[in-house]
mmCIF file of C-alpha atoms in Angstrom:
data_model
loop_
_atom_site.group_PDB
_atom_site.id
_atom_site.type_symbol
_atom_site.label_atom_id
_atom_site.label_comp_id
_atom_site.label_asym_id
_atom_site.label_seq_id
_atom_site.Cartn_x
_atom_site.Cartn_y
_atom_site.Cartn_z
ATOM 1 C CA MET A 265 -5.971 28.975 -36.220
ATOM 2 C CA ALA A 266 -9.005 31.266 -36.960
ATOM 3 C CA ASP A 267 -8.849 29.620 -40.716
ATOM 4 C CA SER A 268 -8.963 26.246 -39.680
ATOM 5 C CA LYS A 269 -12.140 27.329 -37.108
ATOM 6 C CA ARG A 270 -13.776 28.772 -40.435
ATOM 7 C CA ILE A 271 -12.841 25.456 -42.360
ATOM 8 C CA VAL A 272 -14.464 23.306 -40.041
ATOM 9 C CA TYR A 273 -17.661 25.643 -39.652
ATOM 10 C CA TRP A 274 -18.056 25.397 -43.454
ATOM 11 C CA VAL A 275 -17.027 21.585 -43.721
ATOM 12 C CA ARG A 276 -20.127 21.132 -41.253
ATOM 13 C CA ARG A 277 -22.567 23.525 -43.080
ATOM 14 C CA LEU A 278 -21.877 21.898 -46.342
ATOM 15 C CA GLY A 279 -22.474 18.310 -44.800
ATOM 16 C CA GLU A 280 -25.676 19.518 -43.588
ATOM 17 C CA ILE A 281 -26.826 21.216 -46.899
ATOM 18 C CA ALA A 282 -25.775 17.865 -48.704
ATOM 19 C CA MET A 283 -27.461 15.764 -46.037
ATOM 20 C CA LEU A 284 -30.872 18.067 -46.773
ATOM 21 C CA GLY A 285 -29.940 17.394 -50.428
ATOM 22 C CA CYS A 286 -29.808 13.515 -50.131
ATOM 23 C CA LEU A 287 -33.432 13.683 -48.358
ATOM 24 C CA ALA A 288 -34.809 16.088 -50.841
ATOM 25 C CA MET A 289 -34.063 13.552 -53.608
ATOM 26 C CA MET A 290 -35.589 10.835 -51.614
ATOM 27 C CA LEU A 291 -38.891 13.158 -51.112
ATOM 28 C CA LEU A 292 -38.764 13.655 -55.050
ATOM 29 C CA MET A 293 -38.685 9.601 -55.576
ATOM 30 C CA ASP A 294 -41.501 9.229 -52.990
ATOM 31 C CA VAL A 295 -43.711 11.707 -54.950
ATOM 32 C CA LEU A 296 -42.742 9.796 -58.286
ATOM 33 C CA LEU A 297 -43.880 6.728 -56.459
ATOM 34 C CA GLY A 298 -47.189 8.270 -55.453
ATOM 35 C CA VAL A 299 -47.631 9.086 -58.913
ATOM 36 C CA VAL A 300 -47.171 5.477 -60.346
ATOM 37 C CA VAL A 301 -49.145 3.891 -57.352
ATOM 38 C CA GLY A 302 -51.779 6.499 -56.467
ATOM 39 C CA THR A 303 -54.043 6.333 -53.621
ATOM 40 C CA LEU A 304 -52.728 5.942 -50.148
ATOM 41 C CA GLN A 305 -49.122 6.121 -51.268
ATOM 42 C CA TRP A 306 -49.754 9.993 -51.301
ATOM 43 C CA VAL A 307 -49.333 9.998 -47.433
ATOM 44 C CA VAL A 308 -45.373 8.185 -47.869
ATOM 45 C CA PRO A 309 -44.279 11.549 -49.124
ATOM 46 C CA VAL A 310 -46.225 13.597 -46.897
ATOM 47 C CA CYS A 311 -44.729 11.488 -43.894
ATOM 48 C CA GLY A 312 -41.116 12.385 -45.708
ATOM 49 C CA ALA A 313 -42.019 16.296 -45.678
ATOM 50 C CA VAL A 314 -42.407 15.965 -42.076
ATOM 51 C CA GLY A 315 -39.515 14.227 -41.573
ATOM 52 C CA MET A 316 -37.141 16.817 -43.154
ATOM 53 C CA VAL A 317 -38.823 19.292 -41.130
ATOM 54 C CA ALA A 318 -37.406 17.120 -38.037
ATOM 55 C CA VAL A 319 -34.685 16.652 -39.119
ATOM 56 C CA ILE A 320 -33.739 20.532 -39.803
ATOM 57 C CA LEU A 321 -35.344 21.398 -36.186
ATOM 58 C CA ARG A 322 -33.722 18.388 -34.640
ATOM 59 C CA ARG A 323 -31.141 20.500 -32.550
ATOM 60 C CA ARG A 324 -34.200 22.568 -31.115
ATOM 61 C CA TRP A 325 -36.885 19.584 -30.885
ATOM 62 C CA ARG A 326 -34.911 16.559 -30.757
ATOM 63 C CA LEU A 327 -36.935 14.023 -28.970
ATOM 64 C CA GLY A 328 -40.358 15.948 -29.770
ATOM 65 C CA GLY A 329 -39.372 15.822 -33.857
ATOM 66 C CA PHE A 330 -38.592 12.139 -33.208
ATOM 67 C CA ALA A 331 -41.553 11.132 -30.973
ATOM 68 C CA VAL A 332 -43.500 12.966 -33.946
ATOM 69 C CA MET A 333 -41.981 10.722 -36.750
ATOM 70 C CA LEU A 334 -42.107 7.444 -35.008
ATOM 71 C CA ALA A 335 -46.079 8.087 -34.441
ATOM 72 C CA LEU A 336 -46.447 9.391 -38.107
ATOM 73 C CA SER A 337 -44.547 6.411 -39.735
ATOM 74 C CA LEU A 338 -46.397 3.970 -37.389
ATOM 75 C CA ALA A 339 -49.615 5.064 -38.159
ATOM 76 C CA THR A 340 -49.144 5.280 -42.137
ATOM 77 C CA SER A 341 -47.838 1.839 -41.943
ATOM 78 C CA LEU A 342 -50.806 0.703 -39.920
ATOM 79 C CA LEU A 343 -53.154 2.766 -42.449
ATOM 80 C CA VAL A 344 -51.791 1.131 -45.333
ATOM 81 C CA GLY A 345 -51.671 -2.504 -43.780
ATOM 82 C CA PHE A 346 -55.346 -2.391 -42.359
ATOM 83 C CA THR A 347 -56.826 -0.973 -45.905
ATOM 84 C CA GLY A 348 -54.799 -4.051 -48.101
ATOM 85 C CA PHE A 349 -53.109 -1.219 -50.108
ATOM 86 C CA ARG A 350 -49.956 -2.590 -51.704
ATOM 87 C CA GLY A 351 -47.865 0.480 -50.245
ATOM 88 C CA ILE A 352 -44.175 1.352 -50.652
ATOM 89 C CA PRO A 353 -41.930 2.256 -47.692
ATOM 90 C CA GLY A 354 -40.894 5.856 -48.129
ATOM 91 C CA ALA A 355 -37.461 6.779 -48.437
ATOM 92 C CA ALA A 356 -37.601 10.447 -47.156
ATOM 93 C CA GLU A 357 -39.277 9.327 -44.246
ATOM 94 C CA THR A 358 -36.760 6.226 -43.675
ATOM 95 C CA GLY A 359 -33.941 8.531 -44.303
ATOM 96 C CA ALA A 360 -34.920 11.075 -41.646
ATOM 97 C CA LEU A 361 -35.851 8.272 -39.115
ATOM 98 C CA LEU A 362 -32.117 7.096 -39.211
ATOM 99 C CA ILE A 363 -30.746 10.726 -38.862
ATOM 100 C CA LEU A 364 -32.865 11.448 -35.932
ATOM 101 C CA LEU A 365 -31.850 8.143 -34.669
ATOM 102 C CA ILE A 366 -28.085 8.957 -34.492
ATOM 103 C CA GLY A 367 -29.029 12.303 -32.757
ATOM 104 C CA VAL A 368 -31.133 10.710 -29.964
ATOM 105 C CA LEU A 369 -28.488 7.700 -29.243
ATOM 106 C CA ARG A 370 -25.580 10.524 -29.403
ATOM 107 C CA HIS A 371 -27.474 12.997 -26.943
ATOM 108 C CA VAL A 372 -30.563 11.973 -25.175
ATOM 109 C CA GLU A 373 -30.421 11.372 -21.528
ATOM 110 C CA PRO A 374 -30.470 9.140 -19.748
ATOM 111 C CA VAL A 375 -28.651 6.732 -21.749
ATOM 112 C CA ARG A 376 -31.193 3.870 -21.204
ATOM 113 C CA GLN A 377 -33.768 6.506 -22.641
ATOM 114 C CA ALA A 378 -31.598 6.398 -26.052
ATOM 115 C CA VAL A 379 -31.815 2.575 -25.774
ATOM 116 C CA VAL A 380 -35.705 2.347 -25.556
ATOM 117 C CA LEU A 381 -36.078 4.715 -28.397
ATOM 118 C CA SER A 382 -33.837 3.177 -30.772
ATOM 119 C CA ILE A 383 -35.653 -0.333 -29.888
ATOM 120 C CA VAL A 384 -38.978 1.626 -30.954
ATOM 121 C CA ALA A 385 -37.658 2.911 -33.794
ATOM 122 C CA LEU A 386 -36.742 -0.544 -34.727
ATOM 123 C CA VAL A 387 -39.938 -1.721 -34.183
ATOM 124 C CA VAL A 388 -41.628 0.852 -36.342
ATOM 125 C CA LEU A 389 -39.192 0.559 -39.275
ATOM 126 C CA MET A 390 -40.329 -3.600 -39.209
ATOM 127 C CA THR A 391 -43.891 -2.559 -39.204
ATOM 128 C CA GLU A 392 -42.921 -0.270 -41.984
ATOM 129 C CA ALA A 393 -41.362 -3.135 -44.064
ATOM 130 C CA SER A 394 -43.886 -5.885 -43.326
ATOM 131 C CA ALA A 395 -47.393 -3.701 -43.695
ATOM 132 C CA ARG A 396 -45.933 -1.976 -46.804
ATOM 133 C CA ASP A 397 -45.379 -5.282 -48.521
ATOM 134 C CA TYR A 398 -45.466 -4.323 -52.484
ATOM 135 C CA ASN A 399 -46.112 -7.345 -54.599
ATOM 136 C CA GLY A 400 -43.981 -9.933 -51.620
ATOM 137 C CA SER A 401 -41.214 -7.766 -51.184
ATOM 138 C CA GLY A 402 -41.640 -7.134 -47.293
ATOM 139 C CA LEU A 403 -38.685 -9.435 -46.301
ATOM 140 C CA ALA A 404 -36.441 -7.685 -48.617
ATOM 141 C CA PHE A 405 -37.538 -4.179 -47.438
ATOM 142 C CA SER A 406 -37.328 -5.809 -43.567
ATOM 143 C CA PHE A 407 -33.535 -6.739 -44.326
ATOM 144 C CA LEU A 408 -32.990 -3.312 -46.179
ATOM 145 C CA LEU A 409 -34.204 -1.327 -43.231
ATOM 146 C CA PHE A 410 -32.616 -3.518 -40.484
ATOM 147 C CA VAL A 411 -29.055 -2.677 -42.002
ATOM 148 C CA GLY A 412 -30.059 0.836 -42.272
ATOM 149 C CA TRP A 413 -30.916 0.908 -38.336
ATOM 150 C CA SER A 414 -27.717 -1.056 -37.541
ATOM 151 C CA THR A 415 -25.746 1.346 -39.313
ATOM 152 C CA ALA A 416 -27.566 4.068 -37.620
ATOM 153 C CA ALA A 417 -27.406 2.613 -34.084
ATOM 154 C CA GLY A 418 -23.462 1.906 -34.639
ATOM 155 C CA ILE A 419 -22.708 5.658 -35.555
ATOM 156 C CA GLY A 420 -24.986 7.049 -32.737
ATOM 157 C CA GLY A 421 -23.151 4.743 -30.197
ATOM 158 C CA TYR A 422 -20.177 5.392 -31.291
ATOM 159 C CA LEU A 423 -20.359 9.045 -31.202
ATOM 160 C CA ARG A 424 -22.276 8.973 -27.881
ATOM 161 C CA PHE A 425 -18.691 6.686 -26.630
ATOM 162 C CA GLN A 426 -16.456 9.452 -27.720
ATOM 163 C CA GLN A 427 -18.725 12.150 -26.066
ATOM 164 C CA GLU A 428 -18.833 10.241 -22.831
ATOM 165 C CA ARG A 429 -14.843 9.958 -23.048
ATOM 166 C CA ARG A 430 -14.803 13.457 -23.467
ATOM 167 C CA VAL A 431 -16.990 14.143 -20.555
ATOM 168 C CA GLU A 432 -14.932 11.919 -18.517
ATOM 169 C CA ALA A 433 -11.692 13.453 -19.236
ATOM 170 C CA VAL A 434 -12.733 16.653 -18.110
ATOM 171 C CA HIS A 435 -14.377 15.316 -14.985
ATOM 172 C CA ALA A 436 -10.819 13.583 -14.454
ATOM 173 C CA VAL A 437 -9.225 16.975 -14.703
ATOM 174 C CA ARG A 438 -11.514 18.643 -12.459
ATOM 175 C CA ARG A 439 -11.068 16.087 -9.600
ATOM 176 C CA ALA A 440 -7.306 16.127 -10.116
ATOM 177 C CA GLU A 441 -7.602 20.114 -9.387
ATOM 178 C CA ARG A 442 -9.696 19.652 -6.399
ATOM 179 C CA LEU A 443 -7.164 17.339 -5.169
ATOM 180 C CA GLU A 444 -4.536 19.567 -5.816
ATOM 181 C CA ILE A 445 -6.183 22.480 -3.794
ATOM 182 C CA ALA A 446 -6.677 19.999 -0.774
ATOM 183 C CA ARG A 447 -3.158 19.472 -0.771
ATOM 184 C CA GLU A 448 -2.352 23.255 -0.862
ATOM 185 C CA LEU A 449 -4.831 24.281 1.534
ATOM 186 C CA HIS A 450 -2.711 23.550 4.263
ATOM 187 C CA ASP A 451 0.256 25.726 2.881
ATOM 188 C CA LEU A 452 -2.294 28.606 2.655
ATOM 189 C CA VAL A 453 -3.496 28.188 6.087
ATOM 190 C CA ALA A 454 -0.272 28.232 7.506
ATOM 191 C CA HIS A 455 0.945 31.442 5.109
ATOM 192 C CA HIS A 456 -1.955 33.171 6.877
ATOM 193 C CA ILE A 457 -1.847 31.914 10.466
ATOM 194 C CA THR A 458 1.828 32.318 10.651
ATOM 195 C CA GLY A 459 1.470 36.228 9.896
ATOM 196 C CA ILE A 460 -1.170 36.199 12.560
ATOM 197 C CA VAL A 461 0.606 34.431 15.462
ATOM 198 C CA VAL A 462 4.077 36.650 14.654
ATOM 199 C CA GLN A 463 1.705 40.021 15.124
ATOM 200 C CA ALA A 464 0.037 38.542 18.226
ATOM 201 C CA GLN A 465 3.392 37.536 19.771
ATOM 202 C CA ALA A 466 4.587 41.165 18.681
ATOM 203 C CA ALA A 467 1.537 42.732 20.433
ATOM 204 C CA ARG A 468 2.375 40.426 23.362
ATOM 205 C CA THR A 469 6.037 41.812 23.599
ATOM 206 C CA VAL A 470 5.476 45.418 23.362
ATOM 207 C CA ALA A 471 2.264 45.551 25.818
ATOM 208 C CA ALA A 472 3.731 46.102 28.602
ATOM 209 C CA THR A 473 5.935 48.982 27.568
ATOM 210 C CA LYS A 474 3.970 50.639 24.639
ATOM 211 C CA PRO A 475 0.210 49.841 25.384
ATOM 212 C CA GLU A 476 -0.691 52.426 22.288
ATOM 213 C CA ALA A 477 1.065 49.964 19.980
ATOM 214 C CA VAL A 478 -1.436 47.022 21.000
ATOM 215 C CA SER A 479 -4.304 48.541 19.078
ATOM 216 C CA PRO A 480 -2.299 49.027 15.910
ATOM 217 C CA ALA A 481 -1.390 45.032 16.011
ATOM 218 C CA LEU A 482 -4.796 44.155 16.947
ATOM 219 C CA ASP A 483 -6.182 45.760 13.994
ATOM 220 C CA ALA A 484 -3.600 43.962 12.114
ATOM 221 C CA ILE A 485 -4.438 40.822 13.453
ATOM 222 C CA ALA A 486 -8.107 41.330 12.228
ATOM 223 C CA THR A 487 -7.172 42.223 8.825
ATOM 224 C CA ALA A 488 -5.076 39.185 8.268
ATOM 225 C CA GLY A 489 -7.714 37.283 9.884
ATOM 226 C CA SER A 490 -10.301 38.198 7.577
ATOM 227 C CA GLU A 491 -7.961 38.008 4.859
ATOM 228 C CA ALA A 492 -7.196 34.361 5.236
ATOM 229 C CA LEU A 493 -10.846 33.519 6.255
ATOM 230 C CA THR A 494 -11.860 34.972 2.507
ATOM 231 C CA SER A 495 -8.704 33.078 0.858
ATOM 232 C CA MET A 496 -9.875 29.933 2.658
ATOM 233 C CA ARG A 497 -13.493 30.284 1.542
ATOM 234 C CA ARG A 498 -12.790 30.665 -1.728
ATOM 235 C CA MET A 499 -10.851 27.523 -1.678
ATOM 236 C CA VAL A 500 -13.417 25.445 0.295
ATOM 237 C CA THR A 501 -16.135 26.788 -1.878
ATOM 238 C CA VAL A 502 -14.242 25.086 -5.184
ATOM 239 C CA LEU A 503 -13.609 21.892 -3.192
ATOM 240 C CA ARG A 504 -17.653 21.679 -2.568
ATOM 241 C CA THR A 505 -18.301 22.123 -5.921
ATOM 242 C CA GLU A 506 -17.936 20.397 -9.275
ATOM 243 C CA ASP A 507 -15.780 22.925 -10.834
ATOM 244 C CA ASP A 508 -12.490 23.361 -9.125
ATOM 245 C CA ALA A 509 -9.250 25.779 -8.926
ATOM 246 C CA ALA A 510 -5.804 25.911 -7.219
ATOM 247 C CA ARG A 511 -2.770 27.657 -6.178
ATOM 248 C CA THR A 512 0.388 27.608 -4.471
ATOM 249 C CA PRO A 513 1.157 30.534 -1.879
ATOM 250 C CA GLY A 514 4.040 32.794 -2.178
ATOM 251 C CA VAL A 515 4.102 33.300 -5.865
ATOM 252 C CA THR A 516 5.698 36.569 -6.755
ATOM 253 C CA MET A 517 6.141 38.858 -10.078
ATOM 254 C CA ALA A 518 9.616 37.679 -10.097
ATOM 255 C CA ASP A 519 8.517 34.154 -10.601
ATOM 256 C CA LEU A 520 6.356 34.976 -13.257
ATOM 257 C CA ARG A 521 9.196 36.776 -15.165
ATOM 258 C CA MET A 522 11.621 33.989 -14.366
ATOM 259 C CA MET A 523 9.330 31.490 -15.982
ATOM 260 C CA THR A 524 8.802 33.720 -19.139
ATOM 261 C CA ASP A 525 12.841 33.908 -19.059
ATOM 262 C CA ARG A 526 13.118 29.847 -18.795
ATOM 263 C CA PHE A 527 10.861 29.812 -21.606
ATOM 264 C CA SER A 528 12.704 31.656 -24.151
ATOM 265 C CA ALA A 529 15.925 29.919 -23.448
ATOM 266 C CA ASP A 530 14.407 27.001 -25.382
ATOM 267 C CA GLY A 531 11.682 28.207 -27.192
ATOM 268 C CA PRO A 532 9.884 31.122 -28.829
ATOM 269 C CA LYS A 533 11.048 34.213 -27.357
ATOM 270 C CA VAL A 534 8.365 35.588 -24.948
ATOM 271 C CA ALA A 535 8.157 39.302 -24.189
ATOM 272 C CA PHE A 536 6.322 39.921 -21.032
ATOM 273 C CA GLU A 537 5.147 43.003 -19.834
ATOM 274 C CA ILE A 538 4.000 43.962 -16.417
ATOM 275 C CA GLY A 539 1.928 47.261 -16.327
ATOM 276 C CA SER A 540 2.350 49.868 -14.070
ATOM 277 C CA GLY A 541 0.557 49.855 -10.437
ATOM 278 C CA PHE A 542 1.356 45.825 -10.181
ATOM 279 C CA ASP A 543 3.520 44.424 -7.316
ATOM 280 C CA ASP A 544 3.589 41.154 -4.987
ATOM 281 C CA ARG A 545 1.081 42.795 -2.842
ATOM 282 C CA THR A 546 -1.568 44.153 -5.577
ATOM 283 C CA LEU A 547 -3.359 40.928 -6.203
ATOM 284 C CA GLN A 548 -4.598 38.234 -3.484
ATOM 285 C CA PRO A 549 -2.152 35.183 -2.908
ATOM 286 C CA GLU A 550 -5.124 32.896 -4.561
ATOM 287 C CA VAL A 551 -5.083 35.400 -7.312
ATOM 288 C CA MET A 552 -1.500 35.810 -7.783
ATOM 289 C CA THR A 553 -0.608 32.093 -8.139
ATOM 290 C CA THR A 554 -3.785 31.342 -10.657
ATOM 291 C CA VAL A 555 -1.967 33.833 -12.757
ATOM 292 C CA HIS A 556 1.148 31.924 -12.323
ATOM 293 C CA ARG A 557 -0.606 28.731 -13.401
ATOM 294 C CA VAL A 558 -2.429 30.160 -16.361
ATOM 295 C CA LEU A 559 0.657 31.609 -17.665
ATOM 296 C CA GLN A 560 2.631 28.307 -17.287
ATOM 297 C CA GLU A 561 -0.538 26.509 -19.081
ATOM 298 C CA ALA A 562 -0.548 28.931 -21.964
ATOM 299 C CA LEU A 563 2.956 28.576 -22.228
ATOM 300 C CA THR A 564 3.241 24.833 -22.260
ATOM 301 C CA ASN A 565 0.355 24.863 -24.854
ATOM 302 C CA VAL A 566 2.533 26.984 -27.228
ATOM 303 C CA ARG A 567 5.733 24.766 -26.858
ATOM 304 C CA LYS A 568 3.451 21.708 -27.343
ATOM 305 C CA HIS A 569 1.177 22.798 -29.882
ATOM 306 C CA ALA A 570 2.800 25.578 -31.761
ATOM 307 C CA PRO A 571 6.763 24.997 -31.203
ATOM 308 C CA ARG A 572 7.558 26.846 -34.632
ATOM 309 C CA ALA A 573 5.570 29.974 -33.188
ATOM 310 C CA ALA A 574 8.026 33.395 -34.378
ATOM 311 C CA TRP A 575 7.060 34.819 -30.822
ATOM 312 C CA VAL A 576 5.200 35.013 -27.653
ATOM 313 C CA GLU A 577 3.606 38.252 -26.396
ATOM 314 C CA ALA A 578 2.454 38.084 -22.621
ATOM 315 C CA SER A 579 1.196 41.022 -20.525
ATOM 316 C CA LEU A 580 -0.213 41.600 -17.050
ATOM 317 C CA ARG A 581 -2.601 44.691 -17.174
ATOM 318 C CA ARG A 582 -5.241 46.606 -15.456
ATOM 319 C CA HIS A 583 -8.301 47.628 -17.254
ATOM 320 C CA GLU A 584 -11.508 48.774 -15.654
ATOM 321 C CA GLY A 585 -10.821 47.304 -12.209
ATOM 322 C CA SER A 586 -9.784 44.110 -13.455
ATOM 323 C CA ALA A 587 -6.625 42.275 -13.746
ATOM 324 C CA VAL A 588 -5.800 40.931 -17.666
ATOM 325 C CA LEU A 589 -3.614 38.355 -18.308
ATOM 326 C CA ARG A 590 -2.882 37.952 -22.254
ATOM 327 C CA VAL A 591 -0.781 35.523 -23.910
ATOM 328 C CA ARG A 592 -0.455 35.358 -27.567
ATOM 329 C CA ASN A 593 1.437 33.457 -29.803
ATOM 330 C CA PHE A 594 2.627 35.106 -33.560
ATOM 331 C CA GLY A 595 3.615 33.426 -36.469
ATOM 332 C CA PHE A 596 3.619 29.742 -37.258
ATOM 333 C CA GLY A 597 0.474 28.092 -36.341
ATOM 334 C CA SER A 598 -0.166 24.402 -34.512
ATOM 335 C CA ASP A 599 2.057 21.762 -35.815
ATOM 336 C CA PRO A 600 -0.474 19.316 -37.415
ATOM 337 C CA ARG A 601 1.778 16.452 -36.085
ATOM 338 C CA LEU A 602 1.152 17.806 -32.379
ATOM 339 C CA ALA A 603 -2.018 19.315 -32.847
ATOM 340 C CA GLY A 604 -3.452 15.862 -31.514
ATOM 341 C CA LEU A 605 -1.223 15.132 -28.419
ATOM 342 C CA GLY A 606 -3.598 17.352 -26.244
ATOM 343 C CA GLY A 607 -7.126 17.512 -25.543
ATOM 344 C CA GLY A 608 -7.225 21.291 -24.451
ATOM 345 C CA PHE A 609 -8.027 19.679 -20.646
ATOM 346 C CA GLY A 610 -5.429 22.105 -19.135
ATOM 347 C CA LEU A 611 -6.957 24.829 -20.047
ATOM 348 C CA VAL A 612 -10.494 23.564 -18.956
ATOM 349 C CA GLY A 613 -8.812 23.455 -15.138
ATOM 350 C CA MET A 614 -7.392 26.836 -15.937
ATOM 351 C CA ALA A 615 -10.832 27.911 -16.406
ATOM 352 C CA GLU A 616 -12.353 26.467 -13.430
ATOM 353 C CA ARG A 617 -9.791 27.801 -11.428
ATOM 354 C CA VAL A 618 -10.214 31.608 -13.086
ATOM 355 C CA GLU A 619 -13.893 31.258 -12.553
ATOM 356 C CA ALA A 620 -13.997 30.339 -9.076
ATOM 357 C CA LEU A 621 -12.185 33.346 -8.219
ATOM 358 C CA GLY A 622 -14.902 35.572 -10.084
ATOM 359 C CA GLY A 623 -13.160 35.708 -13.231
ATOM 360 C CA ARG A 624 -13.167 34.759 -16.803
ATOM 361 C CA LEU A 625 -10.854 32.925 -19.387
ATOM 362 C CA TYR A 626 -10.866 32.894 -23.069
ATOM 363 C CA ALA A 627 -8.726 30.564 -25.293
ATOM 364 C CA GLY A 628 -9.196 31.021 -28.953
ATOM 365 C CA PRO A 629 -8.044 32.756 -32.208
ATOM 366 C CA SER A 630 -7.430 36.798 -31.671
ATOM 367 C CA PRO A 631 -8.845 38.989 -34.612
ATOM 368 C CA GLU A 632 -5.217 39.736 -35.236
ATOM 369 C CA GLY A 633 -4.621 36.256 -36.350
ATOM 370 C CA ALA A 634 -2.525 34.782 -33.200
ATOM 371 C CA TRP A 635 -3.627 32.416 -30.694
ATOM 372 C CA GLU A 636 -4.425 34.049 -27.826
ATOM 373 C CA VAL A 637 -5.388 33.124 -24.069
ATOM 374 C CA PHE A 638 -7.350 35.650 -21.913
ATOM 375 C CA ALA A 639 -7.564 35.717 -18.397
ATOM 376 C CA GLU A 640 -9.347 38.259 -16.433
ATOM 377 C CA PHE A 641 -9.399 38.590 -12.376
ATOM 378 C CA PRO A 642 -11.453 40.959 -10.264
ATOM 379 C CA LEU A 643 -8.998 43.127 -8.015
ATOM 380 C CA SER A 644 -11.670 43.598 -5.306
#
């Protein structure tokens, strides 16, 4: 897993270097044309150099760099056109504009602003072709620049579509999680209220014969009511936000062990360790059942993406006032035939559950080379 991430990182870096190398070659060609044509043609490589800087800084100043390039390119074209100089469109200038256009169409919000900017870019490119009409070649330049704009717009639009699909899929997972919380809210309320009712009935029964037992019973009722309010407040807070969580009341430590045993029966063997000091009363019900769901999701991902894993290590331990669940699979990495079947949206939902309870979740490669799911929950 770590190796694959490193490979992706270096592929992206090499792609960036190759893109800047192509722009540098185009800029060199613009400089040579400036030497051949002379006079105002020297403005073109300056515009191309500014374009290279805008491309390098595009992630930090995407809109600003694109606006500067549009204004500079348009001003250069108008200057060349009004003076009657027979200029030539700049290769680096045009390449930088098209690269920036792809990023604008992919990232700028709202989408109508990105569309307007792309149309402005088309106008600037057509002005560049017509104003720098070197020996009557304006029509040919217009065709080439329109093809370049169409290609860049298509790439940017496709990347925008894929990004929107990913965002919508994440939102769908979160909506599903909220619906599940809404269904389970009744069970959680019943779990706490039933205990309160039983204690109230017991207090009423012993009130006549043992009045001194009423006060402890009332204290227990108040404690149970406070716990119920705390648990319900957490769940309702999640339901009111875009980010969510869910749980099933009544999960025990035995359920965790039963889940790992079932997984080991028809999958990689699981070594599950519960640290000292943990029992069914250590964690709040909503925390306990979120631990159950995270463990379930982690084991499901092992079965789906790494079915040939040699073994799985799972543990639930205390660490600096927190409960830490860690699941790691060792041995073979993910099966490339299965890696594309899941989009990681299950862990998106789990992360929202954990964060809603004040914790944090990490899923990724560990320093030892294993794939790790790490969830931390506050104990208080």
